[in-house]
CSV table of C-alpha atoms in Angstrom, one decimal:
chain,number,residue,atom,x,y,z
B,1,UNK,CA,-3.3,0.5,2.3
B,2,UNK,CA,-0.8,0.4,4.6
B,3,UNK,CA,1.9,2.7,5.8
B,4,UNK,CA,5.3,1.3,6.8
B,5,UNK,CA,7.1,1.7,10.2
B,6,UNK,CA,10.2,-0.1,10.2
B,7,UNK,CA,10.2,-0.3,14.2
B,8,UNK,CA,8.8,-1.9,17.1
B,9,UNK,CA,5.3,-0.6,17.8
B,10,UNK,CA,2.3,0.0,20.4
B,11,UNK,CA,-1.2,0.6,19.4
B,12,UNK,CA,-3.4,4.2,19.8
B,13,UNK,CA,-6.7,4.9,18.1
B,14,UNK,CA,-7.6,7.9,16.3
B,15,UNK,CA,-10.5,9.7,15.1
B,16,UNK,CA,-10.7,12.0,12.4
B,17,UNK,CA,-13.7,13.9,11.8
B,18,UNK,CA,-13.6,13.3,7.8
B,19,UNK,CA,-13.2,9.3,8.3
B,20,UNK,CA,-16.5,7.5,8.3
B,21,UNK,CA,-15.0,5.9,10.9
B,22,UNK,CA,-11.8,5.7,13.7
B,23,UNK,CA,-8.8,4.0,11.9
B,24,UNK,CA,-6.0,1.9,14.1
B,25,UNK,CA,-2.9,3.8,14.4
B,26,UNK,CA,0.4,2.1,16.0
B,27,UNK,CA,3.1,4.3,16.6
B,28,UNK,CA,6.4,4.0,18.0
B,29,UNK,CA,6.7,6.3,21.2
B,30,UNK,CA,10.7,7.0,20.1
B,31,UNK,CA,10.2,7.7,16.5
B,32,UNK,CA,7.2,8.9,16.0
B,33,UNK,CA,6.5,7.0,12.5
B,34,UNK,CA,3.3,5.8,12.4
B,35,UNK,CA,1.6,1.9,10.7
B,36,UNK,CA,-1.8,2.8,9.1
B,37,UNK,CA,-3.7,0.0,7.8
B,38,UNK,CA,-7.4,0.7,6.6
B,39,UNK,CA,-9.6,-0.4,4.2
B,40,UNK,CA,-11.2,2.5,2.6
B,41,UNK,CA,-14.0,2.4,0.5
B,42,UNK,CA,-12.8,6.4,-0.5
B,43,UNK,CA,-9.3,7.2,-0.8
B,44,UNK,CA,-9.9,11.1,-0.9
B,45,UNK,CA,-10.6,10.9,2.9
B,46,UNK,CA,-7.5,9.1,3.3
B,47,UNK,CA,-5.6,11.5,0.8
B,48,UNK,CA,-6.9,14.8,2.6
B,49,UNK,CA,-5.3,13.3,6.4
B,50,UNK,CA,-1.9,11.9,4.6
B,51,UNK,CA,-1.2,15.1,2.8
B,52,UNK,CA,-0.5,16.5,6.5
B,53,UNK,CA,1.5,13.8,7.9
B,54,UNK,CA,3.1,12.2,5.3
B,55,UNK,CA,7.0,13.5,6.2
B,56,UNK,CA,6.3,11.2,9.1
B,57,UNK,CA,6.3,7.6,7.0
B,58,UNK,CA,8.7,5.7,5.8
B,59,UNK,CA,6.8,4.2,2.4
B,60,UNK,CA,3.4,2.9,1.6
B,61,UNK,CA,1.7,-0.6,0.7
B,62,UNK,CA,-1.1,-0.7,-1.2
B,63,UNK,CA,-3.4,-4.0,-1.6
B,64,UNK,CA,-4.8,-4.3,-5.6
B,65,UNK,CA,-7.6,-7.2,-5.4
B,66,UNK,CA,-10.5,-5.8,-3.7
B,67,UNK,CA,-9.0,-3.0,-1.8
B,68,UNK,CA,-7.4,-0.2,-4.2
B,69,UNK,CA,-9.4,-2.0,-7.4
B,70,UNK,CA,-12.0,-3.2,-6.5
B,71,UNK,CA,-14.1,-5.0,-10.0
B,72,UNK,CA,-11.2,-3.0,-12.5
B,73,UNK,CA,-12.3,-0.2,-11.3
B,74,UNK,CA,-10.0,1.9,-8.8
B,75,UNK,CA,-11.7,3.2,-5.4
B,76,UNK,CA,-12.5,6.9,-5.8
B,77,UNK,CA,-9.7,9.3,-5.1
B,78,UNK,CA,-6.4,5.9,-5.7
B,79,UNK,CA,-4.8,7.9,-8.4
B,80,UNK,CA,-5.2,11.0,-6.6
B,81,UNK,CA,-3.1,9.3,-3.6
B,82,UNK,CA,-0.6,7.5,-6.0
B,83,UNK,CA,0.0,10.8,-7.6
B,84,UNK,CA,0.8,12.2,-4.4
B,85,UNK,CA,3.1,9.8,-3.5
B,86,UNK,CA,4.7,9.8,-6.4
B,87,UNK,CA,5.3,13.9,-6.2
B,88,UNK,CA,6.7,13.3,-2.5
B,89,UNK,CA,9.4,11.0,-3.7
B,90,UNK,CA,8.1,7.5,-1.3
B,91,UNK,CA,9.0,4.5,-1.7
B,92,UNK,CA,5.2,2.3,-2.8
B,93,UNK,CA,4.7,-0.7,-3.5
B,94,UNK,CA,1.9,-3.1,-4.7
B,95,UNK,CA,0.9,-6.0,-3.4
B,96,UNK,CA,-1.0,-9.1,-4.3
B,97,UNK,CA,-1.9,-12.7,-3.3
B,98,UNK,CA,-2.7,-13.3,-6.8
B,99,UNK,CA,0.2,-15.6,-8.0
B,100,UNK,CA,-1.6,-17.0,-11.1
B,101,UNK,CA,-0.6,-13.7,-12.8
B,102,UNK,CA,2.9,-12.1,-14.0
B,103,UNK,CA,3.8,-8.5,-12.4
B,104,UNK,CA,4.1,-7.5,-15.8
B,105,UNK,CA,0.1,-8.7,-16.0
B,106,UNK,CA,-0.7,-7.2,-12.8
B,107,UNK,CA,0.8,-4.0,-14.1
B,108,UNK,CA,-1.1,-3.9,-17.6
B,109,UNK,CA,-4.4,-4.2,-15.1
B,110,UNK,CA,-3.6,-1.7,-13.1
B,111,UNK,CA,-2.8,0.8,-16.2
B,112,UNK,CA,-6.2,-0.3,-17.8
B,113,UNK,CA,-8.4,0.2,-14.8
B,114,UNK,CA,-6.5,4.1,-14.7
B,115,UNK,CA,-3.6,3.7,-12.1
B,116,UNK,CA,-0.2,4.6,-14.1
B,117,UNK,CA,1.8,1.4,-12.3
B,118,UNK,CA,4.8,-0.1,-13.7
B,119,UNK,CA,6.0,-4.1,-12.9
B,120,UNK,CA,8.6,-2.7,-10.5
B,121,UNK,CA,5.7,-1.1,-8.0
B,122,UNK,CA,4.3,-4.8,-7.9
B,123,UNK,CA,5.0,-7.8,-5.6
B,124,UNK,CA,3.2,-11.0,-5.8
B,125,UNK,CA,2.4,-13.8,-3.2
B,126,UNK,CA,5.0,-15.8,-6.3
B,127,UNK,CA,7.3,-13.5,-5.9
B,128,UNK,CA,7.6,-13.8,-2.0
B,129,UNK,CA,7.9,-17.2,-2.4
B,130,UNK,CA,10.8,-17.4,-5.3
B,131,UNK,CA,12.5,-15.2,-2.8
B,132,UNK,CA,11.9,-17.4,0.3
B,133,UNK,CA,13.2,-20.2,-2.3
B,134,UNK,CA,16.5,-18.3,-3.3
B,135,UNK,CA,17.2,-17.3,0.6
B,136,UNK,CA,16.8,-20.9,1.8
B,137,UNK,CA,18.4,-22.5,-1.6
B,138,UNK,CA,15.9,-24.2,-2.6
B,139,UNK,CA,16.7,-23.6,-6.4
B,140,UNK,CA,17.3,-27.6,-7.5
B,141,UNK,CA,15.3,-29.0,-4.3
């Protein structure tokens, strides 16, 4: 899961008692937004920190294969989080390197395994690339 900062950043580390372990924190030292990227195992950990300090971010990434699902089965606590995020109003999105299937796919996995995510919360490794295509127009190439 990651935690978008749309601005230049240095690095700090910080420990939180209920974390099995320290996560990486960059921050910006003007804005105060803050990058978090960490694979969790147990998203209520994560959930219980980002309820106090979720004002301070700017949206949310979430991984699917092998990080928020992990065998069709979402970590302990995901839909907790997503419903959170939802009920604050930021901006989420999915993402996955898997380009063999549609978002519309990815979506229907995701709503199976228990996570209530449309096509439009999902971007693909195919999806980045159609876009690089369209930018560079490389449509007829």
């Amino acid at each position: 899961m990651s935690i978008l900062n749309p601005s230049k950043e240095t690095h700090m580390e910080l420990s939180l008692t209920d974390l099995r372990r320290p996560i990486q924190l960059p921050y910006h030292t003007l804005s105060q937004k803050h990058h978090v990227s960490y694979t969790m195992k147990n998203a209520t950990h994560f959930l219980t920190w980002f309820q106090e300090h979720y004002q301070e971010f700017a949206g949310i990434l979430f991984d699917i294969d092998g990080t928020i699902v992990r065998t069709k089965t979402p970590i302990e606590g995901a839909k907790a989080v997503l419903e959170f995020v939802e009920s604050c109003q930021l901006p989420y999105i999915f993402l996955t390197n898997d380009a063999c299937h549609s978002r519309q796919e990815k979506s229907s996995y995701l709503q199976t395994a228990g996570l209530p995510v449309t096509a439009e919360h999902i971007v693909s490794a195919g999806d980045a690339l159609k876009l690089f295509g369209q930018q560079q127009q490389l449509q007829n190439e």
